[in-house]
Tab-separated table of C-alpha atoms in Angstrom:
chain	number	residue	atom	x	y	z
A	1	MET	CA	119.941	102.205	126.091
A	2	ASN	CA	115.994	103.521	126.473
A	3	THR	CA	115.825	103.733	122.612
A	4	LEU	CA	117.080	99.972	122.349
A	5	LEU	CA	114.998	98.711	125.223
A	6	SER	CA	112.132	100.065	123.580
A	7	VAL	CA	112.762	98.793	120.051
A	8	SER	CA	113.404	95.282	121.732
A	9	ILE	CA	110.114	95.542	124.008
A	10	ALA	CA	108.140	96.665	120.884
A	11	LEU	CA	109.167	93.659	118.925
A	12	LEU	CA	108.802	91.077	121.672
A	13	ALA	CA	105.388	92.321	122.326
A	14	GLY	CA	104.333	92.227	118.822
A	15	LEU	CA	105.455	88.593	118.543
A	16	LEU	CA	104.027	87.477	121.900
A	17	MET	CA	100.585	89.190	120.864
A	18	THR	CA	100.449	86.895	117.848
A	19	ARG	CA	100.526	83.967	120.252
A	20	VAL	CA	97.742	85.322	122.181
A	21	PHE	CA	95.465	85.934	119.202
A	22	LYS	CA	96.294	82.662	117.617
A	23	PRO	CA	93.329	81.023	119.037
A	24	LEU	CA	91.085	83.751	117.585
A	25	LYS	CA	92.952	83.220	113.898
A	26	LEU	CA	93.422	86.980	113.671
A	27	PRO	CA	95.992	88.157	111.153
A	28	SER	CA	99.349	89.102	112.549
A	29	VAL	CA	99.094	92.700	111.508
A	30	THR	CA	95.946	93.084	113.898
A	31	ALA	CA	98.152	91.686	116.648
A	32	TYR	CA	101.131	93.890	116.136
A	33	LEU	CA	98.785	96.903	115.904
A	34	ILE	CA	96.979	96.022	119.241
A	35	ALA	CA	100.452	95.308	120.834
A	36	GLY	CA	101.488	98.842	119.750
A	37	VAL	CA	98.408	100.243	121.543
A	38	LEU	CA	99.178	98.561	124.625
A	39	ILE	CA	102.689	99.751	125.093
A	40	GLY	CA	101.945	103.063	123.581
A	41	PRO	CA	101.178	106.351	125.622
A	42	TYR	CA	97.727	105.415	126.785
A	43	CYS	CA	98.489	102.164	128.435
A	44	LEU	CA	101.907	100.907	129.643
A	45	GLY	CA	103.550	104.235	128.382
A	46	ALA	CA	101.498	106.047	130.700
A	47	LEU	CA	103.065	104.370	133.755
A	48	GLY	CA	106.235	106.507	132.774
A	49	ILE	CA	108.874	103.712	133.273
A	50	GLY	CA	111.800	104.507	130.838
A	51	GLY	CA	112.083	101.656	128.160
A	52	LEU	CA	108.744	100.002	129.244
A	53	GLY	CA	106.692	101.018	126.270
A	54	PHE	CA	106.367	104.590	124.788
A	55	SER	CA	105.734	107.190	127.429
A	56	SER	CA	104.850	110.068	124.725
A	57	HIS	CA	104.110	110.455	120.777
A	58	GLU	CA	107.451	112.116	120.834
A	59	ALA	CA	109.180	108.989	121.993
A	60	VAL	CA	107.350	107.095	119.338
A	61	ALA	CA	108.225	109.798	116.696
A	62	GLY	CA	112.007	109.016	117.685
A	63	LEU	CA	111.491	105.739	115.895
A	64	SER	CA	110.186	107.355	112.520
A	65	LEU	CA	113.530	106.208	110.705
A	66	VAL	CA	112.244	102.517	111.116
A	67	SER	CA	108.826	103.468	109.604
A	68	GLU	CA	110.340	104.960	106.561
A	69	VAL	CA	112.626	102.230	105.965
A	70	ALA	CA	110.057	99.534	106.500
A	71	LEU	CA	107.586	101.477	104.020
A	72	GLY	CA	110.646	101.834	101.691
A	73	PHE	CA	110.749	97.698	101.609
A	74	ILE	CA	107.143	97.409	101.522
A	75	ALA	CA	107.266	99.603	98.340
A	76	PHE	CA	109.859	97.781	96.806
A	77	SER	CA	108.221	94.354	97.475
A	78	ILE	CA	104.977	95.846	95.608
A	79	GLY	CA	107.032	97.170	92.841
A	80	SER	CA	108.394	93.779	91.896
A	81	GLU	CA	104.687	92.724	90.777
A	82	PHE	CA	104.786	94.805	88.181
A	83	ARG	CA	106.369	92.312	85.941
A	84	VAL	CA	106.059	93.087	82.062
A	85	ASP	CA	104.679	89.367	81.499
A	86	GLU	CA	102.184	89.874	84.137
A	87	LEU	CA	101.257	93.462	83.262
A	88	LYS	CA	100.444	92.080	79.568
A	89	LYS	CA	97.687	89.955	81.079
A	90	ILE	CA	96.279	92.372	83.879
A	91	GLY	CA	97.829	95.632	83.081
A	92	LYS	CA	94.417	97.179	81.683
A	93	GLN	CA	92.230	95.765	84.461
A	94	ALA	CA	94.733	96.990	87.090
A	95	PHE	CA	94.936	100.509	85.631
A	96	VAL	CA	91.202	100.919	85.128
A	97	ILE	CA	90.126	99.447	88.557
A	98	GLY	CA	92.928	101.315	90.342
A	99	VAL	CA	92.138	104.676	88.921
A	100	PHE	CA	88.345	104.288	89.043
A	101	GLN	CA	87.750	102.965	92.361
A	102	ALA	CA	90.067	105.997	93.832
A	103	LEU	CA	88.113	108.650	92.244
A	104	VAL	CA	84.622	107.065	93.315
A	105	ALA	CA	85.826	106.745	96.777
A	106	THR	CA	86.739	110.438	96.762
A	107	LEU	CA	83.265	111.258	95.036
A	108	PHE	CA	81.337	109.254	97.898
A	109	VAL	CA	83.392	110.927	100.779
A	110	ASP	CA	82.880	114.454	99.195
A	111	LEU	CA	79.149	114.065	98.780
A	112	ALA	CA	78.566	112.403	102.277
A	113	LEU	CA	80.643	114.979	104.150
A	114	TRP	CA	78.837	117.892	102.063
A	115	VAL	CA	75.665	116.909	103.644
A	116	VAL	CA	77.344	116.751	107.106
A	117	HIS	CA	78.655	120.340	106.248
A	118	ILE	CA	75.096	121.538	105.503
A	119	ILE	CA	73.637	120.162	108.536
A	120	MET	CA	76.669	121.175	110.948
A	121	PRO	CA	78.547	124.317	108.908
A	122	ASP	CA	80.137	125.300	112.250
A	123	LYS	CA	81.810	121.786	112.614
A	124	LEU	CA	82.904	121.128	109.138
A	125	SER	CA	83.903	123.410	106.353
A	126	VAL	CA	83.956	123.119	102.605
A	127	PRO	CA	87.896	123.111	102.393
A	128	GLN	CA	87.928	120.044	105.076
A	129	VAL	CA	85.358	118.258	103.004
A	130	LEU	CA	87.515	118.507	100.014
A	131	THR	CA	90.769	117.449	101.931
A	132	LEU	CA	89.194	114.688	103.476
A	133	GLY	CA	87.700	113.161	100.044
A	134	ALA	CA	91.128	113.212	98.578
A	135	ILE	CA	92.633	111.541	101.879
A	136	ALA	CA	90.016	108.717	101.092
A	137	THR	CA	91.841	107.394	97.858
A	138	ALA	CA	94.864	106.228	99.846
A	139	THR	CA	95.140	102.450	100.664
A	140	ALA	CA	97.651	101.010	103.039
A	141	PRO	CA	100.061	98.758	101.148
A	142	ALA	CA	101.710	97.662	104.293
A	143	ALA	CA	98.792	95.722	105.705
A	144	THR	CA	97.675	94.245	102.397
A	145	LEU	CA	101.043	92.836	101.833
A	146	MET	CA	101.614	91.478	105.252
A	147	VAL	CA	98.199	89.521	105.003
A	148	VAL	CA	99.180	88.165	101.762
A	149	ARG	CA	102.562	87.089	102.854
A	150	GLN	CA	101.223	85.590	106.026
A	151	TYR	CA	98.553	83.330	104.365
A	152	LYS	CA	100.623	82.754	101.119
A	153	SER	CA	97.781	84.028	99.160
A	154	LYS	CA	97.915	83.216	95.376
A	155	GLY	CA	95.493	83.741	92.852
A	156	PRO	CA	93.729	86.083	90.200
A	157	LEU	CA	92.460	88.313	92.948
A	158	THR	CA	96.043	88.813	94.559
A	159	SER	CA	97.655	89.110	91.217
A	160	LEU	CA	95.327	92.295	90.576
A	161	LEU	CA	95.287	93.377	94.285
A	162	LEU	CA	99.056	94.428	94.542
A	163	PRO	CA	99.282	96.290	91.383
A	164	ILE	CA	96.094	98.298	92.057
A	165	VAL	CA	97.414	99.133	95.872
A	166	ALA	CA	100.646	100.664	94.223
A	167	LEU	CA	98.522	102.454	91.455
A	168	ASP	CA	96.119	103.737	94.049
A	169	ASP	CA	98.823	105.641	95.625
A	170	ALA	CA	99.899	107.402	92.685
A	171	VAL	CA	96.333	108.394	91.998
A	172	GLY	CA	95.849	109.463	95.526
A	173	LEU	CA	98.835	111.711	95.353
A	174	ILE	CA	97.257	113.718	92.615
A	175	VAL	CA	94.030	113.829	93.689
A	176	PHE	CA	95.094	115.056	97.124
A	177	ALA	CA	97.258	117.510	95.677
A	178	VAL	CA	94.599	118.982	93.531
A	179	SER	CA	91.783	118.874	96.255
A	180	PHE	CA	94.066	120.261	98.855
A	181	GLY	CA	95.512	123.357	96.592
A	182	ILE	CA	91.829	124.122	95.899
A	183	ALA	CA	90.991	123.911	99.830
A	184	ARG	CA	93.804	126.379	100.278
A	185	SER	CA	92.652	128.565	97.555
A	186	ILE	CA	89.114	128.860	98.934
A	187	ILE	CA	90.701	129.868	102.275
A	188	ALA	CA	93.247	132.396	100.852
A	189	GLY	CA	90.809	133.488	98.073
A	190	ALA	CA	93.138	133.289	95.389
A	191	VAL	CA	94.212	130.117	92.880
A	192	ASP	CA	97.623	128.704	92.769
A	193	VAL	CA	97.958	126.956	89.774
A	194	ILE	CA	101.335	125.821	90.524
A	195	SER	CA	100.557	124.002	93.759
A	196	ILE	CA	97.487	122.523	92.323
A	197	ILE	CA	98.848	121.160	88.978
A	198	VAL	CA	102.562	121.676	88.490
A	199	ASN	CA	103.781	120.585	91.818
A	200	PRO	CA	101.951	116.994	92.022
A	201	LEU	CA	102.914	116.073	88.461
A	202	LEU	CA	106.547	116.979	89.081
A	203	GLU	CA	106.529	115.051	92.325
A	204	ILE	CA	105.097	111.873	90.549
A	205	GLY	CA	107.498	112.300	87.359
A	206	CYS	CA	110.627	113.121	89.398
A	207	SER	CA	109.689	109.816	91.801
A	208	LEU	CA	109.377	107.439	88.851
A	209	ILE	CA	112.720	108.971	87.263
A	210	LEU	CA	114.648	108.514	90.468
A	211	GLY	CA	113.430	104.910	91.183
A	212	ALA	CA	114.112	103.970	87.457
A	213	ILE	CA	117.600	105.258	87.672
A	214	MET	CA	118.252	103.480	90.778
A	215	GLY	CA	116.841	100.232	89.717
A	216	TRP	CA	119.113	100.428	86.753
A	217	ILE	CA	122.097	101.143	88.697
A	218	LEU	CA	121.405	98.366	91.031
A	219	THR	CA	121.245	95.840	88.249
A	220	GLN	CA	124.490	96.938	86.798
A	221	LEU	CA	126.020	96.799	90.591
A	222	GLU	CA	124.661	93.145	90.974
A	223	LYS	CA	126.838	92.053	88.264
A	224	LEU	CA	130.011	92.435	90.272
A	225	PHE	CA	129.121	89.925	92.611
A	226	ASN	CA	128.748	85.996	92.500
A	227	SER	CA	127.563	85.363	95.832
A	228	ASN	CA	123.886	85.678	96.333
A	229	THR	CA	124.681	86.834	99.988
A	230	ASN	CA	126.518	89.595	98.645
A	231	ARG	CA	123.745	90.583	96.058
A	232	LEU	CA	121.057	90.352	98.851
A	233	ASN	CA	123.383	92.780	100.852
A	234	MET	CA	123.611	95.229	97.902
A	235	THR	CA	120.000	94.998	97.456
A	236	ILE	CA	119.299	95.898	101.064
A	237	ALA	CA	121.681	98.758	100.902
A	238	PHE	CA	120.052	100.229	97.807
A	239	VAL	CA	116.760	100.102	99.346
A	240	PHE	CA	118.210	102.223	102.307
A	241	LEU	CA	119.991	104.615	99.530
A	242	THR	CA	116.638	105.140	97.748
A	243	VAL	CA	114.550	105.812	100.750
A	244	SER	CA	117.360	108.481	101.999
A	245	LEU	CA	117.317	110.261	98.307
A	246	SER	CA	113.619	110.322	98.413
A	247	MET	CA	113.998	112.442	101.254
A	248	LEU	CA	115.302	115.396	99.176
A	249	ASP	CA	113.233	118.609	99.223
A	250	PHE	CA	113.989	121.933	97.614
A	251	HIS	CA	112.288	124.917	95.620
A	252	ILE	CA	113.291	126.086	92.119
A	253	GLY	CA	111.453	129.546	92.162
A	254	PRO	CA	107.716	128.906	93.129
A	255	VAL	CA	108.167	125.257	91.773
A	256	HIS	CA	108.564	122.454	94.698
A	257	ILE	CA	110.421	119.677	94.061
A	258	SER	CA	109.916	116.732	96.120
A	259	PHE	CA	109.662	112.865	95.891
A	260	SER	CA	107.330	110.158	97.126
A	261	SER	CA	109.372	107.519	98.961
A	262	LEU	CA	106.606	104.943	98.042
A	263	LEU	CA	106.671	105.580	94.446
A	264	VAL	CA	110.452	105.951	94.291
A	265	CYS	CA	110.975	102.522	95.925
A	266	MET	CA	108.107	101.095	93.883
A	267	MET	CA	109.914	102.152	90.643
A	268	LEU	CA	112.960	100.651	92.068
A	269	GLY	CA	111.602	97.345	92.470
A	270	THR	CA	109.786	97.294	89.264
A	271	VAL	CA	112.976	98.133	87.367
A	272	PHE	CA	115.117	95.770	89.340
A	273	CYS	CA	112.614	92.718	88.890
A	274	ASN	CA	112.381	93.406	84.995
A	275	ILE	CA	115.763	93.741	84.132
A	276	CYS	CA	117.578	91.582	86.768
A	277	PRO	CA	117.496	87.744	85.910
A	278	LEU	CA	118.202	86.778	89.656
A	279	SER	CA	115.499	89.424	91.101
A	280	HIS	CA	113.233	86.616	92.056
A	281	ASP	CA	115.656	84.522	94.258
A	282	LEU	CA	116.674	87.924	95.643
A	283	MET	CA	113.322	89.082	96.512
A	284	GLU	CA	112.495	85.944	98.449
A	285	LYS	CA	115.595	86.447	100.302
A	286	SER	CA	114.974	90.062	101.240
A	287	GLU	CA	111.483	88.887	102.505
A	288	LYS	CA	112.788	86.906	105.294
A	289	TRP	CA	115.172	89.674	106.226
A	290	THR	CA	112.781	92.101	106.379
A	291	SER	CA	110.036	90.243	108.598
A	292	PRO	CA	111.146	91.726	111.992
A	293	LEU	CA	111.480	94.879	110.392
A	294	LEU	CA	107.928	94.850	109.238
A	295	ALA	CA	106.441	93.394	112.672
A	296	LEU	CA	108.324	96.647	114.456
A	297	PHE	CA	106.671	98.939	111.894
A	298	PHE	CA	103.493	97.910	112.770
A	299	VAL	CA	103.936	97.926	116.460
A	300	ILE	CA	104.981	101.380	116.319
A	301	SER	CA	102.121	102.163	113.955
A	302	GLY	CA	99.960	100.948	116.617
A	303	ALA	CA	101.770	103.024	119.547
A	304	GLU	CA	101.427	106.070	117.047
A	305	LEU	CA	97.191	105.936	117.300
A	306	GLU	CA	95.904	108.497	119.361
A	307	LEU	CA	93.102	107.113	121.432
A	308	ASN	CA	92.112	110.680	122.651
A	309	VAL	CA	90.075	111.372	119.343
A	310	PHE	CA	87.256	109.402	120.707
A	311	ALA	CA	86.547	112.464	123.176
A	312	ASP	CA	85.174	114.747	120.802
A	313	TRP	CA	81.610	113.540	119.347
A	314	ALA	CA	82.017	115.722	116.354
A	315	ILE	CA	85.113	113.796	115.207
A	316	VAL	CA	83.376	110.526	116.138
A	317	VAL	CA	80.258	111.484	114.051
A	318	VAL	CA	82.228	112.739	110.857
A	319	GLY	CA	84.882	109.747	111.101
A	320	ILE	CA	81.780	107.422	111.045
A	321	VAL	CA	80.395	109.054	107.886
A	322	TYR	CA	84.000	109.165	106.260
A	323	ILE	CA	84.597	105.425	107.291
A	324	ILE	CA	81.400	104.056	105.669
A	325	PHE	CA	81.072	106.092	102.651
A	326	ARG	CA	84.803	105.342	101.566
A	327	CYS	CA	84.166	102.030	102.058
A	328	LEU	CA	81.042	102.166	99.881
A	329	GLY	CA	82.924	104.041	97.245
A	330	LYS	CA	86.076	101.576	97.294
A	331	TYR	CA	83.463	98.644	96.948
A	332	PHE	CA	81.259	99.908	94.146
A	333	GLY	CA	83.936	101.585	92.482
A	334	THR	CA	86.088	98.440	92.379
A	335	TYR	CA	82.868	96.521	91.420
A	336	ALA	CA	81.790	98.409	88.677
A	337	SER	CA	85.233	98.796	87.072
A	338	ALA	CA	85.893	95.178	87.689
A	339	LYS	CA	82.600	94.249	85.868
A	340	SER	CA	83.378	96.614	83.023
A	341	THR	CA	86.658	95.020	82.264
A	342	ALA	CA	85.319	91.414	82.436
A	343	CYS	CA	87.125	90.333	85.522
A	344	GLU	CA	85.943	86.961	87.157
A	345	PRO	CA	83.080	87.005	89.471
A	346	GLN	CA	84.934	86.381	92.572
A	347	ILE	CA	87.156	89.420	91.850
A	348	CYS	CA	84.109	91.727	91.109
A	349	LYS	CA	82.657	90.528	94.471
A	350	TYR	CA	85.648	90.670	96.818
A	351	LEU	CA	88.346	92.966	95.570
A	352	GLY	CA	86.910	96.324	96.516
A	353	ILE	CA	86.825	94.748	100.309
A	354	THR	CA	90.698	94.183	100.321
A	355	LEU	CA	91.164	97.811	99.456
A	356	PHE	CA	89.619	99.091	102.889
A	357	PRO	CA	92.803	99.189	105.059
A	358	GLN	CA	94.180	102.821	105.438
A	359	ALA	CA	97.173	103.946	107.102
A	360	GLY	CA	100.846	105.282	106.135
A	361	VAL	CA	99.937	107.346	103.159
A	362	ALA	CA	96.752	108.781	104.660
A	363	LEU	CA	98.602	109.767	107.716
A	364	GLY	CA	101.359	111.374	105.403
A	365	MET	CA	98.514	113.408	103.764
A	366	CYS	CA	96.924	114.469	107.194
A	367	ALA	CA	100.322	115.599	108.416
A	368	ILE	CA	100.705	117.945	105.366
A	369	VAL	CA	97.296	119.467	106.080
A	370	ALA	CA	98.072	119.670	109.935
A	371	ALA	CA	101.192	121.755	109.071
A	372	SER	CA	99.586	123.814	106.415
A	373	VAL	CA	99.567	127.527	107.434
A	374	GLU	CA	96.599	128.477	105.357
A	375	MET	CA	94.464	125.535	106.953
A	376	GLY	CA	95.287	126.608	110.700
A	377	ALA	CA	92.974	124.836	113.071
A	378	GLN	CA	90.916	123.466	110.499
A	379	GLY	CA	93.971	121.273	109.722
A	380	ALA	CA	93.918	119.654	113.170
A	381	LEU	CA	90.328	118.505	112.510
A	382	VAL	CA	91.324	116.807	109.353
A	383	ARG	CA	94.204	115.048	110.985
A	384	ASN	CA	91.923	113.892	113.972
A	385	ILE	CA	89.432	112.733	111.866
A	386	THR	CA	91.761	110.648	109.751
A	387	LEU	CA	93.363	109.323	112.974
A	388	PHE	CA	90.165	107.770	114.225
A	389	ALA	CA	89.503	106.449	110.777
A	390	VAL	CA	92.713	104.970	110.528
A	391	LEU	CA	92.332	103.296	114.042
A	392	ILE	CA	89.388	101.480	112.959
A	393	TYR	CA	90.853	100.601	109.333
A	394	GLU	CA	93.850	99.346	110.668
A	395	VAL	CA	92.331	96.812	113.300
A	396	PHE	CA	89.383	95.559	111.235
A	397	GLY	CA	90.880	96.098	107.622
A	398	PRO	CA	93.359	93.279	107.552
A	399	LEU	CA	90.399	90.693	108.833
A	400	LEU	CA	88.472	91.771	106.215
A	401	THR	CA	91.241	91.525	103.744
A	402	ARG	CA	91.962	88.032	105.040
A	403	TRP	CA	88.184	86.984	104.817
A	404	ALA	CA	87.891	88.419	101.122
A	405	LEU	CA	90.706	86.459	99.899
A	406	THR	CA	89.672	83.436	101.457
A	407	LYS	CA	86.217	83.455	100.163
A	408	ALA	CA	87.770	84.345	96.658
A	409	GLY	CA	89.808	81.297	97.067
A	410	ASP	CA	93.214	82.683	96.920
A	411	ILE	CA	94.043	81.744	100.598
A	412	LYS	CA	93.475	78.099	100.904
A	413	PRO	CA	92.799	75.966	104.107
A	414	MET	CA	95.679	73.841	105.319
A	415	SER	CA	95.650	70.280	103.726
A	416	ASN	CA	95.170	67.221	105.801
A	417	GLU	CA	98.437	66.198	104.499
A	418	VAL	CA	100.393	69.373	105.664
A	419	LYS	CA	98.481	69.084	108.971
A	420	MET	CA	99.865	65.333	109.324
A	421	ARG	CA	103.374	66.622	108.378
A	422	ARG	CA	103.545	69.262	111.036
A	423	GLN	CA	102.039	66.772	113.736
A	424	THR	CA	104.582	63.914	112.922
A	425	LYS	CA	107.503	66.926	113.393
A	426	LEU	CA	106.144	67.894	116.578
A	427	ALA	CA	105.688	64.083	117.962
A	428	GLU	CA	109.438	63.568	116.674
A	429	ALA	CA	110.487	66.547	118.603
A	430	ALA	CA	108.721	65.713	121.802
A	431	LYS	CA	110.467	62.252	121.639
A	432	ARG	CA	113.874	63.750	121.305
A	433	ASN	CA	113.158	66.005	124.105
A	434	GLU	CA	112.311	63.028	126.268
A	435	LYS	CA	115.668	61.337	125.544
C-alpha cells in the first residue's frame, strides 16, 4: 500500500507543482524535480509519515525500476530521430559536434581540476580528476527531450540536438571506461588493457547488436496486427523486454560482457523507425502513453538528490569548478565544431547551451565509481561532487535549454490566433457550466 501511495503522491505532487510554477513560465521538468525534492527524505519525507513522500533514500531506490523503464522509453524516442533521410542531411555535423564537444568538455574539466589538485592535493587526487573529467562528457537525454516535447520545439537546432545527445552518451561510455580504467591502474600500480579498451568496446558493440536485433524482431511482429492499438501494445511490451535484456551481465574469463540500456533502446528505436512504415504514428501514440511515466521519473530523480552534499566546503568548491568548466567545454567545443561544419549562426551560438543538463548517465557512472573496490573512499567523493553538480544542472539546465531553443527560433511564441481559439473554448465551457 505504501508503495502505491508513494507513487500516486509523487505523480500528483509533480503535476500540481507545474501549476504552481506556471506563472513563472518554468519548464515542467524543473517543476517535477522540485516536487521530488519537497517530498523527498530532506523535506516531507523527514516527517516519517508512511506513504507521504519518501522517508529515506532506500524508499526512493525501491522505485528504481520506474526510472529504468522511463530511461528506456526516453532512449527509444531519441533513437527514432536517427532516420536515414535526416541523417543524410545532418549526419556529418551531428557526428563531428557530438564527439568533439564531449572530448573538449573532458579536457576542460581535467585541466581545471588538475589545478585544484595542485592547490589542494589532500582534497582531490589524480584518479579523481581523471574520473570526474570523464563523467563531464555525459548529457541528460531525459531533460532535453522533455523540454523539446513540452514546447513542441522544431527547427534546425532541434534536428541536430537529439542525435547529438544520443551520440554523446556513446562517446561518454568510451571516455569513462578508458579514464576510469587509467584511474584504477594508477591506484593499483598496474595497467589493465582489458578493462580500459576491450570491455568498453564490447559493451557498445553488444548494445548496438542487441538493439538492432530487437528492432528487427519488433518490426516483423508488428505485421501480425491490423489494429494500431495492438501495435502500440506490442511496441510498449518490446521496450519493456529490451530494458530487461539490457540488464544482462556476465563474464567470459577476464572479459566482462554488459549492455548499456540507453544504447540498446536507442538502437531499438533507430531500427524500428527506419524499417517499419507505421513507426511515425506509433511513436506519436507512445509519447502520450509515456507522459505520466516520464513525469514520475523526474519526481523520483528530484527525491534522489542528496542535499547534504552542501555541508562539505571541499565538495562545493570542486563542484563549482566542475560545473563552470564543463559548461565552458560543452559550449566552446560545440561552437568550434559547429562552425567548422558550416552550421547556421544560431546553431553555433545556442546549441552548446542545450547540452548543459546532466543526470541519469552521469549518476550511473558515479555509482560505478562509488562501488569500485580500488577507488575506496575516493569513489565516495567523486559521487558526492557529481550529485552536487547534477542538483544544479537539473534545476537550471532545462531553463537554459528552453531559453536557447527560443533564441534559436525553434520554440515559437503562441500566435494570436491560437490564443483567441483557447479563450473562445474557455468562454464556451464557462457558459455550459452556467447552464
